[in-house]
Coordinates of C-alpha atoms in Angstrom, one line a residue:
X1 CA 0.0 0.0 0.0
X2 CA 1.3 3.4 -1.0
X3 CA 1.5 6.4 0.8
X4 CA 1.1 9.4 -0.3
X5 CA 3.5 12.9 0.5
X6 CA 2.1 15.0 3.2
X7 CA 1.5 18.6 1.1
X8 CA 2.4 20.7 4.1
X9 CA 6.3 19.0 4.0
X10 CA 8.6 19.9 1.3
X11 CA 9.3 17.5 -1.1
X12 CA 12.3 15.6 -0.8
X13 CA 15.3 16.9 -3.1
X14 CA 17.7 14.5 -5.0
X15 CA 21.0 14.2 -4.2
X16 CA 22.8 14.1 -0.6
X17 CA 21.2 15.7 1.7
X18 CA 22.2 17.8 4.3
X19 CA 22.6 17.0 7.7
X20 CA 20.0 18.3 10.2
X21 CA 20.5 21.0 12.8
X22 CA 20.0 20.2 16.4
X23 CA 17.7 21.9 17.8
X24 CA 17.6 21.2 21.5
X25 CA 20.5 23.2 22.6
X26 CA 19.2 26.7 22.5
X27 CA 21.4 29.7 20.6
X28 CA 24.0 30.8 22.7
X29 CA 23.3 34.3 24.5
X30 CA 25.3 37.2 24.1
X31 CA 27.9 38.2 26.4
X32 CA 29.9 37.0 29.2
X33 CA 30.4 33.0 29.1
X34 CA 27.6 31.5 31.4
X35 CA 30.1 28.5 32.6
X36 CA 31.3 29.3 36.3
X37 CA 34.4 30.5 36.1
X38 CA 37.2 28.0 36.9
X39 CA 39.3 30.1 39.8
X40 CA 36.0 31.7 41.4
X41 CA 37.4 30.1 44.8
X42 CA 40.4 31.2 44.9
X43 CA 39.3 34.9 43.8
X44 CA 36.8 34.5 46.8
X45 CA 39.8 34.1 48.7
X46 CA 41.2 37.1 47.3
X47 CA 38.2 39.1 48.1
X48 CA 37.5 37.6 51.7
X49 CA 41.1 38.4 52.3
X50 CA 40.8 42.7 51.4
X51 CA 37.7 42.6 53.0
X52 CA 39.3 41.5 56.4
X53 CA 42.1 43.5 56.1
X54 CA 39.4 46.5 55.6
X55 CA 36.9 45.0 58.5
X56 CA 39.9 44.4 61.4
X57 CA 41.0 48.1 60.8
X58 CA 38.4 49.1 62.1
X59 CA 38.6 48.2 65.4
X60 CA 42.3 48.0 65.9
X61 CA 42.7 51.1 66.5
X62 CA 40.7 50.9 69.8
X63 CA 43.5 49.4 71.5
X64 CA 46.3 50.9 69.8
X65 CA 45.3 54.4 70.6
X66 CA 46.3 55.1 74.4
X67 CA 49.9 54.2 73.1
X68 CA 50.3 56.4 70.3
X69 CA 48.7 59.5 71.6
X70 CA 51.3 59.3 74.4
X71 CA 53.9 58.5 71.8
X72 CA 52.6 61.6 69.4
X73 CA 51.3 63.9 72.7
X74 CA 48.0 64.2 70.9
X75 CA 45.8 66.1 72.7
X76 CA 42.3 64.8 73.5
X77 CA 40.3 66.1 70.3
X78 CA 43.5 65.0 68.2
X79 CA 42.9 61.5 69.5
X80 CA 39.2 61.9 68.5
X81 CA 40.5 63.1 65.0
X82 CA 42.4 60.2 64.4
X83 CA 39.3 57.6 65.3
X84 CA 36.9 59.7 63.6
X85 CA 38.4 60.8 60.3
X86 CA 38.5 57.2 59.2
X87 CA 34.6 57.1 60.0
X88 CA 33.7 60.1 58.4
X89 CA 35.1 59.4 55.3
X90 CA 34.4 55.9 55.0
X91 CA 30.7 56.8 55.0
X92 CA 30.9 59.7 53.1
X93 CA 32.4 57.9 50.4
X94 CA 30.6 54.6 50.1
X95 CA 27.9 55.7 47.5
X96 CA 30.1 57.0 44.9
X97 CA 32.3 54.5 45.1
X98 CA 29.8 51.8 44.6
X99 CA 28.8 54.2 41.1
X100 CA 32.5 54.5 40.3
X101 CA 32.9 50.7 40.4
X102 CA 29.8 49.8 38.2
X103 CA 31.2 52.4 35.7
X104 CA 35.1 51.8 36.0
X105 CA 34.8 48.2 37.0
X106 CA 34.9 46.8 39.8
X107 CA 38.6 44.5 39.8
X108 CA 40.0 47.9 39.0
X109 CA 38.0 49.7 41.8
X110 CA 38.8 46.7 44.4
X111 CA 42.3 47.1 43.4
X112 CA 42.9 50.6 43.3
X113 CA 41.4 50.9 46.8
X114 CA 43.7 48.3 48.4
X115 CA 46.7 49.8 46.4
X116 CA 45.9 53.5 48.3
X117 CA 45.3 51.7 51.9
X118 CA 48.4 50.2 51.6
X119 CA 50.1 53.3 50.4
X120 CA 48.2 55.4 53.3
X121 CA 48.9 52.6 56.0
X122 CA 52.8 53.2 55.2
X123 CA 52.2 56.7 56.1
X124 CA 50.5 56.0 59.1
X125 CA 53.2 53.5 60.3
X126 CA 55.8 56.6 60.0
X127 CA 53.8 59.2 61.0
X128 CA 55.2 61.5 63.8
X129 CA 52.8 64.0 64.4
X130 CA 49.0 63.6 65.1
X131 CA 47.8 65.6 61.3
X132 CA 49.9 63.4 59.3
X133 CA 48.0 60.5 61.5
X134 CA 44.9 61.9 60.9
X135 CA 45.3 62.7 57.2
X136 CA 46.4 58.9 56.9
X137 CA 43.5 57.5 58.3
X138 CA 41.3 59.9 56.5
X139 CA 43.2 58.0 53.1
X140 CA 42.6 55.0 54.4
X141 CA 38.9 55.4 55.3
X142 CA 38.7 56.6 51.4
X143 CA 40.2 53.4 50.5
X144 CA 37.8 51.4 52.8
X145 CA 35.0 53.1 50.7
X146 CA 36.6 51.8 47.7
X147 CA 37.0 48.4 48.8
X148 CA 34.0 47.4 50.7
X149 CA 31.2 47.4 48.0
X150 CA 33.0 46.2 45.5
X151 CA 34.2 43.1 47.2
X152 CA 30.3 42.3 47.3
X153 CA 29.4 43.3 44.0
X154 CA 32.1 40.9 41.9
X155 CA 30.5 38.0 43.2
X156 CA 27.7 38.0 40.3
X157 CA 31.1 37.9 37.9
X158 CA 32.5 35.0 39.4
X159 CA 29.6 32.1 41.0
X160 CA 26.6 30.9 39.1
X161 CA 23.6 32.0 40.7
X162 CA 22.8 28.6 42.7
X163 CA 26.7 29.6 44.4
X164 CA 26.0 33.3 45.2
X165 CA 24.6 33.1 48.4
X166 CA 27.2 31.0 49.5
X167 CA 30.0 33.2 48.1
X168 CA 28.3 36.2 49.6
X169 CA 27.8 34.5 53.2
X170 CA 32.0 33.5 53.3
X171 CA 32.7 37.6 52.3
X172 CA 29.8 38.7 55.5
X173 CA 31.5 36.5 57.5
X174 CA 35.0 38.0 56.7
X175 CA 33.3 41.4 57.3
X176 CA 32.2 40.6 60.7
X177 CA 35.1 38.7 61.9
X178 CA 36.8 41.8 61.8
X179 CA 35.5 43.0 65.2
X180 CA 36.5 40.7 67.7
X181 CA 40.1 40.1 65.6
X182 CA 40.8 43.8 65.1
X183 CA 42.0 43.9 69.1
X184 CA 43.0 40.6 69.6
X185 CA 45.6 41.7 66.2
X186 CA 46.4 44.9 68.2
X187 CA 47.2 44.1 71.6
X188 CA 49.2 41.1 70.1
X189 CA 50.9 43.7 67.6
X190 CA 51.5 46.3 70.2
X191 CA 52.7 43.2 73.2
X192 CA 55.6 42.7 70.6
X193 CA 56.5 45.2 68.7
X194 CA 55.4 49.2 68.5
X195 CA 52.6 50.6 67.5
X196 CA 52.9 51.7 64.2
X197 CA 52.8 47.5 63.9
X198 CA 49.3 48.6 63.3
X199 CA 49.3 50.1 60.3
X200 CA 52.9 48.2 59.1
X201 CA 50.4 44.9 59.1
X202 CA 48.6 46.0 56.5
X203 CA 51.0 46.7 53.6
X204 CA 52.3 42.9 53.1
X205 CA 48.2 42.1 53.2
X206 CA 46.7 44.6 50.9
X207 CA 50.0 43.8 48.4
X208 CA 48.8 39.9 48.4
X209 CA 45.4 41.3 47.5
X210 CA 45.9 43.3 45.0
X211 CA 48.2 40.5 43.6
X212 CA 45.1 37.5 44.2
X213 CA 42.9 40.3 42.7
X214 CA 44.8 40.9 39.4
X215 CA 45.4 37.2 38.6
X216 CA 42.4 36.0 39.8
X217 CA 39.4 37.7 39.3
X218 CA 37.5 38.8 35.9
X219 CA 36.4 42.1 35.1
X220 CA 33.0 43.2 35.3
X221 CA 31.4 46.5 34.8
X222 CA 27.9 47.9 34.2
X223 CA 28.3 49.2 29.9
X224 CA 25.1 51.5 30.6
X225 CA 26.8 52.8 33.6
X226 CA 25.7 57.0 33.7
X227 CA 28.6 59.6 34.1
X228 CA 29.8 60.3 37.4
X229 CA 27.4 63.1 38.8
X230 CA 29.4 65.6 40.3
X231 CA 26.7 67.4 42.2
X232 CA 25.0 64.5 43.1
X233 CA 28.3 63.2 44.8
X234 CA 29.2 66.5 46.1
X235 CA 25.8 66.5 47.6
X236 CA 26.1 62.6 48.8
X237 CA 29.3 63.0 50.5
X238 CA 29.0 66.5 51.7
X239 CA 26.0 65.2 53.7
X240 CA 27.0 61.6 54.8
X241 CA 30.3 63.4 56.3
X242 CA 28.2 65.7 57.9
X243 CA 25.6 63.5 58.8
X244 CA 28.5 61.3 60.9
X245 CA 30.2 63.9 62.3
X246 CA 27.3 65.6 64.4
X247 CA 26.3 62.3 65.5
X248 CA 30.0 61.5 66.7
X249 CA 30.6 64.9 68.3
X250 CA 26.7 64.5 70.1
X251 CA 27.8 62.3 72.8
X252 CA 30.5 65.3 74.0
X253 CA 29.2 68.5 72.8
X254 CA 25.1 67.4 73.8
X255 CA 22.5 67.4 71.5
X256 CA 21.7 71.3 71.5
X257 CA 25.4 72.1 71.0
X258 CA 25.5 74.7 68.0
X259 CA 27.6 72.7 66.1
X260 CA 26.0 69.6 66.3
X261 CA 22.7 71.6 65.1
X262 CA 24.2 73.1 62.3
X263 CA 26.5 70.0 61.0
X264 CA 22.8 67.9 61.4
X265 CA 20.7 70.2 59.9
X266 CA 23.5 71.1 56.5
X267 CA 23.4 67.0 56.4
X268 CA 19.3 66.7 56.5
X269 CA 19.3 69.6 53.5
X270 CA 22.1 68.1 51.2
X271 CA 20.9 64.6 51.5
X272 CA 17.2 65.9 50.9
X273 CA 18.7 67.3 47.6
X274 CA 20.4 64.2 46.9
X275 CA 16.8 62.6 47.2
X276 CA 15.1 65.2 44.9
X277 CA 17.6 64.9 42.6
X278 CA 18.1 61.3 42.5
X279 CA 14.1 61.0 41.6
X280 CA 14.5 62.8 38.5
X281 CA 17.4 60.7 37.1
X282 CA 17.8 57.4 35.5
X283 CA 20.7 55.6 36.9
X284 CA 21.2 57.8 40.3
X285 CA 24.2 57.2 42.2
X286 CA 21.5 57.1 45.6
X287 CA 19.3 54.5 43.8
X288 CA 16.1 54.7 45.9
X289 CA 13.9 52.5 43.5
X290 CA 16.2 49.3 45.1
X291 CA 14.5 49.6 48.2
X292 CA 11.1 49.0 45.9
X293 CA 12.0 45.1 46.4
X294 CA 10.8 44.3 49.6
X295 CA 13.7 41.8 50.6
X296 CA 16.2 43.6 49.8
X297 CA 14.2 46.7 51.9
X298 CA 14.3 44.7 54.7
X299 CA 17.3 42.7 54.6
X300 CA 19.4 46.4 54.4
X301 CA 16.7 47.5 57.5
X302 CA 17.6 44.0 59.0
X303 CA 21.7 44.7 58.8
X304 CA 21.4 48.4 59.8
X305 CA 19.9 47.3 62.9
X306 CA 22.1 44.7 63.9
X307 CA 25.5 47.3 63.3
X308 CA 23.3 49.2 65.9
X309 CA 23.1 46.6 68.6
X310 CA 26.3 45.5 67.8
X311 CA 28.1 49.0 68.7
X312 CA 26.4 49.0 72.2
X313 CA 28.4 45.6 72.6
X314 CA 31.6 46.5 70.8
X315 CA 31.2 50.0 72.6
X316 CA 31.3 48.7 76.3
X317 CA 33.3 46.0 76.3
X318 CA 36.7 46.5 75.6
X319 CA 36.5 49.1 79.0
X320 CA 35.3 46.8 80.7
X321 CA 37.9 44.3 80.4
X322 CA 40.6 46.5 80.5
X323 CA 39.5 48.7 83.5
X324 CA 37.2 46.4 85.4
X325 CA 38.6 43.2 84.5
X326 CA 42.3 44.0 84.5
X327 CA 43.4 43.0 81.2
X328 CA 45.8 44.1 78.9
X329 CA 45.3 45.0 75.2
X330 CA 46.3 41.5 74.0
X331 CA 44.3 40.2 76.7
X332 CA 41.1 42.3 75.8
X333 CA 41.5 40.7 72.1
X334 CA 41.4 37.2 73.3
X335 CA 38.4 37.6 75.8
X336 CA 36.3 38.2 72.3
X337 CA 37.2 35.2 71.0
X338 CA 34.0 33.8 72.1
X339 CA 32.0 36.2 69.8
X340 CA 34.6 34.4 66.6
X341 CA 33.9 30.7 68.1
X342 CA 29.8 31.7 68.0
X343 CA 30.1 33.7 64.3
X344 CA 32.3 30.4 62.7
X345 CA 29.5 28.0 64.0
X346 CA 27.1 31.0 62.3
X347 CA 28.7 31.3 59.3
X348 CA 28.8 26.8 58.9
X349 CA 25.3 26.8 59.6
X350 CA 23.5 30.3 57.8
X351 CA 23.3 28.4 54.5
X352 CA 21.8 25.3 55.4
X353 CA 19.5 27.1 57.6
X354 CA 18.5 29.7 54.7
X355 CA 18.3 26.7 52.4
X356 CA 15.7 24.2 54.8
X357 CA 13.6 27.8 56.5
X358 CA 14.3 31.0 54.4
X359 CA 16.3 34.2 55.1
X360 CA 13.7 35.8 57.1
X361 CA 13.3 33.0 59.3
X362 CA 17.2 32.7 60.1
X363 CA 17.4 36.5 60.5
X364 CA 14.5 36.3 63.0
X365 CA 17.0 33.9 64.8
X366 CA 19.9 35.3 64.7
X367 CA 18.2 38.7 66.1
X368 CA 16.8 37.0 69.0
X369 CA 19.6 35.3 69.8
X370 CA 21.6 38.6 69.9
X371 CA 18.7 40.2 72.7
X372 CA 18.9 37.0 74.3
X373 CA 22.7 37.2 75.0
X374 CA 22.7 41.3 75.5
X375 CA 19.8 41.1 78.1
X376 CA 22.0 38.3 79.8
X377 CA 24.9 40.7 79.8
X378 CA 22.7 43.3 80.7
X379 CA 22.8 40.8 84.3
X380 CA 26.5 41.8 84.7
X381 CA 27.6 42.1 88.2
X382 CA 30.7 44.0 89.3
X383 CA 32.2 40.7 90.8
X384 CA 30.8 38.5 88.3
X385 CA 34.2 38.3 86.4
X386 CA 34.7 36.7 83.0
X387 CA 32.9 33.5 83.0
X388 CA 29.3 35.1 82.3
X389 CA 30.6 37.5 79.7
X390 CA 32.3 34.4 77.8
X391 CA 29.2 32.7 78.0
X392 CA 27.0 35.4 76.3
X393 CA 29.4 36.1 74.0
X394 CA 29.5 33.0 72.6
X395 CA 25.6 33.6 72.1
X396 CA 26.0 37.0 70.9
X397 CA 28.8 35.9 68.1
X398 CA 26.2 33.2 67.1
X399 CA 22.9 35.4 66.7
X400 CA 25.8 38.2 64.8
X401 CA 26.5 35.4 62.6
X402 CA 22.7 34.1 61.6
X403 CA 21.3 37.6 61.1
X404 CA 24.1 39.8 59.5
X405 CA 25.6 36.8 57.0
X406 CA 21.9 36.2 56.0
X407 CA 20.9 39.6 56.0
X408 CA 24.0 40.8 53.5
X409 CA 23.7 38.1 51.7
X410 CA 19.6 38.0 50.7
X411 CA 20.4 41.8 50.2
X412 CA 22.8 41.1 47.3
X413 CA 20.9 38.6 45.7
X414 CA 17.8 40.5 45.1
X415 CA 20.0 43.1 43.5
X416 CA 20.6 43.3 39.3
X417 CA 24.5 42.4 38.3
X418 CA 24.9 45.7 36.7
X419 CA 23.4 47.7 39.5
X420 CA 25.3 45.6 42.1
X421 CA 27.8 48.4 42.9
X422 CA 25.4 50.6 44.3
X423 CA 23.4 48.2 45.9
X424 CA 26.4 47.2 47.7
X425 CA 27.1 50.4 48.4
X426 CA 23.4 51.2 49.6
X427 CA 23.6 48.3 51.9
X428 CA 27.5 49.5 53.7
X429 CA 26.4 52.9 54.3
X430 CA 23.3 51.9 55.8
X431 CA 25.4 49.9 58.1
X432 CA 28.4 53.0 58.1
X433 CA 25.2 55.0 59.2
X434 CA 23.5 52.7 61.5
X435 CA 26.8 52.0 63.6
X436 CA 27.7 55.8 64.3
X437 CA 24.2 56.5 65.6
X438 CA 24.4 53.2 67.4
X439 CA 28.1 55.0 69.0
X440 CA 26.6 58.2 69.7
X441 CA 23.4 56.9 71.4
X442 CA 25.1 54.2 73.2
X443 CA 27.8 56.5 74.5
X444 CA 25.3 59.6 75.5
X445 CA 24.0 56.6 77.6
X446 CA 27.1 55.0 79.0
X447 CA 28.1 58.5 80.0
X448 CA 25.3 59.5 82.0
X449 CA 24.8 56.6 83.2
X450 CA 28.2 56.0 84.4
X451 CA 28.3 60.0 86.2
X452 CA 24.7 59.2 88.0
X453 CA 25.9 55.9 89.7
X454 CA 29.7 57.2 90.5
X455 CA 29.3 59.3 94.4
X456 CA 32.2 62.0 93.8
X457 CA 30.7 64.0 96.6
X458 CA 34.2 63.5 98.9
X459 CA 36.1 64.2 96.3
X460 CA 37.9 68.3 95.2
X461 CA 35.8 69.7 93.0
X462 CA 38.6 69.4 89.6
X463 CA 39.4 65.5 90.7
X464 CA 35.2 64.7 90.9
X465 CA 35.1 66.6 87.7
X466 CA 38.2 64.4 85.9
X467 CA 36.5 60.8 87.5
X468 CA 32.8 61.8 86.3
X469 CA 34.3 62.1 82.7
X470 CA 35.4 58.3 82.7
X471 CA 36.3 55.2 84.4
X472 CA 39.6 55.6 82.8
X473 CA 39.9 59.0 84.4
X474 CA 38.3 57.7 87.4
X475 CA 41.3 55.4 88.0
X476 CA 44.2 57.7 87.1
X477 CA 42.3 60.0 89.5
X478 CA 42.3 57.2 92.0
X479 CA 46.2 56.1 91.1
X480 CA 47.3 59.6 91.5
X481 CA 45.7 60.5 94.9
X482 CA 46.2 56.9 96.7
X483 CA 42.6 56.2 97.1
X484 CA 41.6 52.4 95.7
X485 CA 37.9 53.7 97.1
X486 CA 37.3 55.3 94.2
X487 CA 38.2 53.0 91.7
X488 CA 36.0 50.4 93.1
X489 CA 33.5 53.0 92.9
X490 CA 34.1 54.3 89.1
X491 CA 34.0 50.1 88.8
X492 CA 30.7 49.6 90.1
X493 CA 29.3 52.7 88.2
X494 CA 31.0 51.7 84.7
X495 CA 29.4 48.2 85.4
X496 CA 25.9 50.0 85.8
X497 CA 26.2 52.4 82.9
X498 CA 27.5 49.3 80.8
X499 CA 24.3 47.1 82.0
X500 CA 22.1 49.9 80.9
X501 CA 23.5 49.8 77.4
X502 CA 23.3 46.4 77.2
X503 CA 19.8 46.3 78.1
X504 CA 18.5 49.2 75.6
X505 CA 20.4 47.1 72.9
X506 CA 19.1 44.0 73.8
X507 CA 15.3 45.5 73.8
X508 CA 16.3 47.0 70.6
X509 CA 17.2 43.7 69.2
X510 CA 13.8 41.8 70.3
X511 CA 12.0 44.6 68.7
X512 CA 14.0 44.2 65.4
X513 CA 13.5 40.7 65.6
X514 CA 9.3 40.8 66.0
X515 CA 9.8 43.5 62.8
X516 CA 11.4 41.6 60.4
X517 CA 9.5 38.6 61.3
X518 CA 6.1 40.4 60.9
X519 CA 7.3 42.2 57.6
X520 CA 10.0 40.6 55.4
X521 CA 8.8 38.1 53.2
X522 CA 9.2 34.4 53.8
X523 CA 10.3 33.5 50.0
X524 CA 14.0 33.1 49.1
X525 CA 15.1 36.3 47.1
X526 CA 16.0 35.2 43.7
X527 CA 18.6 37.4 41.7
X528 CA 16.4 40.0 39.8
X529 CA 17.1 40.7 36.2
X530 CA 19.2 43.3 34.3
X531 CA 17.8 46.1 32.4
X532 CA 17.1 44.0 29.5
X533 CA 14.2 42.3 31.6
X534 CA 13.2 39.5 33.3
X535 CA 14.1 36.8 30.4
X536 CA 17.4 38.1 30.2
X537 CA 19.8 36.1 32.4
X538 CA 21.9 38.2 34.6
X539 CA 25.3 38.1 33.6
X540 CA 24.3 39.9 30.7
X541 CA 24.6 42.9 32.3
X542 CA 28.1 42.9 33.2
X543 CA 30.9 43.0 31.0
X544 CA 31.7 41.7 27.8
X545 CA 33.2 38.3 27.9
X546 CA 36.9 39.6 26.8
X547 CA 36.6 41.5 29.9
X548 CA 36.6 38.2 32.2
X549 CA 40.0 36.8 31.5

């Protein structure tokens, strides 16, 4: 029986045919090469590596600086210069660096930034007079800006997206371990050797970097990147620096100082103008419309609020230690290894947890965890000694862990490649923001806290006045006039001003955790699409492929 040709198929030519084209794999997209790429975990490495470097530097200082202002006989506000100028800067620069390194790209950004801390961390080792201190650390917190969003925002370069969160949890981790190292590193450093150690630490560091960073990591930039907006950065870091200065100089000058006023109400104005201004333009260095997605709204919320618990902790303790306690600076450093112990076990467990519950769930955690260990430290007794603390630090370095790994992380993977620079940077000076009015709140409390509980009634009026403005001061007072009285006394009053910080931050932390629990979504943030729209697969909106050799 014959069959005859379906009309609707072409007739079959003589002659060899061709061979058919497959058709299951689909046309290869455009742009970078989809196919992880081969060295991502050493460049992680890299990046985990300049963001400690960045992170410990931070705190290092904290113990380093009774020794070199008697070694530089820097006055009191020139000591306050040389902790603050790092902070100031470092949050006045974080947006337009984040811009700068989706236009620029983000290897050269990275690399660039650890290339000038090094440089200004030379001067800082040789510096020997308090401005050229201060003008170092003012380069360095410049370099910081440089260095901490962009070490978030190669990730979507270098992992697929089923490896980003894991990527991104390793660098958050590397970023919080910074706080209980960065004085442990001191008091070691300055036990052994002097104290520009420091700074003299960071140069062989930052030159491996920069190294890891050229051979290891690709390029990636945003091509539709705007122009650098002058006025928009003018206005960004005119009113961020402003913005953290009047909240550091609160605690000391009070609230109603007219400086304060004035450097608060210049920052309100020039970051209002930022606002208006961002509104009206496409690819704004501030870009508000990021905070549209509500998981990566309330992941940044989520990590501001934990850098302001965490700086009532981080605020309190190192006195304590040192003055109550008795410790030493190296000593100080390794009473906070607890906090490490808890944030490793964090930072093993975060993705597993993420993976079985969801972000919002682990960040709920790792927030009550953290009020659960500050209201127990908030229990401190003058005679208690270190036991306790070791035990709720343990606790605290866990819920740290759970809440800002997650936090960081879901942030970055709700946020398009090629606006990942300014996300990132969104997200840090949120945090840069968060911690100095977690400082300035913290310490207005400690202080008055500290001068209700201290009895300086039998005391000269200039010696009540020098041990009212510290227990430090309250010791050297007690040192210098033979009266151990009064030490036990500043003691017990640093102890109750430290409880009472303690307990505000734990408070805080239980209300943060009932916020994000009620109003982050439960569903796992997936990474949102470029510009191109939703079918397009991210990578396509970073560099070409030449550009990730």
């Amino acid at each position: 029986m014959s069959t005859r040709p379906d009309p609707a198929l072409p007739a079959p030519q003589p002659g060899p045919q061709p061979r058919p084209r497959r058709t299951s794999r689909p046309a290869p997209h455009p742009g970078p090469r989809s196919e992880p790429h081969p060295r991502r975990r050493l460049a992680l490495i890299a990046v985990a590596l300049s963001t400690l470097v960045i992170s410990f530097d931070m705190t290092v200082l904290n113990v380093a600086l009774p020794t070199l202002a008697a070694q530089l006989r820097a006055t009191t506000g020139q000591q306050q210069w040389i902790v603050d100028s790092y902070t100031v800067v470092f949050a006045a620069a974080m947006l337009p660096a984040g811009l700068i390194g989706d236009r620029f790209g983000r290897r050269r950004t990275l690399t660039v930034g650890l290339a000038l801390f090094g440089l200004a961390s030379a001067v800082g080792m040789l510096a020997d007079s308090p401005g050229t201190l201060v003008a170092a650390r003012a380069a360095m917190g410049l370099a910081g800006a440089l260095v901490m969003p962009m070490s978030m925002a190669v990730i979507p370069g270098l992992f697929p997206a089923e490896e980003q969160r894991r990527a991104t949890a390793v660098l958050a981790a590397a970023l919080a371990a910074g706080a209980p190292l960065g004085p442990l590193i001191g008091g070691f450093l300055l036990q052994h050797f002097w104290w520009g150690a420091i700074f003299a630490i960071n140069i062989p560091l930052t030159v491996v970097g920069i190294a890891a960073c050229v051979l290891l990591l690709p390029e990636t930039r945003n091509p539709a990147a705007p122009r650098i907006d002058l006025i928009g950065t003018a206005l960004g870091a005119g009113g961020l620096a402003a913005l953290t200065y009047g909240i550091i100089e609160s605690p000391g000058r009070g609230w109603a100082d007219p400086l304060v006023i004035g450097t608060l109400a210049g920052s309100v104005a020039a970051l209002t103008a930022l606002v208006l201004r961002s509104r009206r333009q496409r690819d704004p260095m501030l870009d508000l419309r990021l905070l549209a997605d509500p998981v990566f709204r309330w992941s940044a919320v989520a990590a501001t609020l934990v850098s302001v618990v965490l700086f009532g902790a981080f605020f309190v303790l190192p006195l304590y230690f040192q003055s109550v306690l008795g410790a030493d600076a190296l000593g100080t450093g390794l009473r906070l290894m607890p906090m490490m112990a808890g944030l490793m076990v964090a930072a093993k467990l975060s993705d597993r947890l993420v993976a079985r519950t969801g972000p919002r769930a682990v960040i709920t955690l790792g927030l009550a965890l953290l009020a659960a260990a500050l209201l127990l430290g908030s229990t401190t007794d003058v005679s208690d000694g270190y036991g306790p603390a070791a035990a709720w630090l343990t606790l605290l370095g866990l819920g740290m862990g759970l809440s800002l790994i997650t936090a960081q992380a879901s942030a970055m993977l709700t946020l398009p490649p090629a606006r990942a620079g300014v996300g990132s940077g969104l997200v840090q000076t949120l945090r840069q923001v968060g911690g100095a009015i977690g400082v300035a709140v913290f310490g207005s409390l400690l202080a008055g806290a500290y001068r209700t509980a201290l009895d300086t009634t039998a005391l000269p009026a200039e010696a009540a006045h020098r041990a009212g403005q510290s227990v430090v001061a309250a010791d050297a007072v007690a040192a210098a006039t033979g009266n151990p009285a009064l030490a036990t006394a500043a003691h017990a009053a640093y102890v109750h001003g430290m409880t009472v910080v303690l307990l505000v931050s734990g408070v805080i932390a239980a209300l943060s955790a009932v916020l994000v629990a009620l109003r982050m979504p439960a569903a796992e943030p997936r990474a949102a699409a470029g510009p191109a729209g939703a079918g397009s697969p991210p990578a396509s909106t970073t560099a070409p492929a030449a550009d990730h050799g």
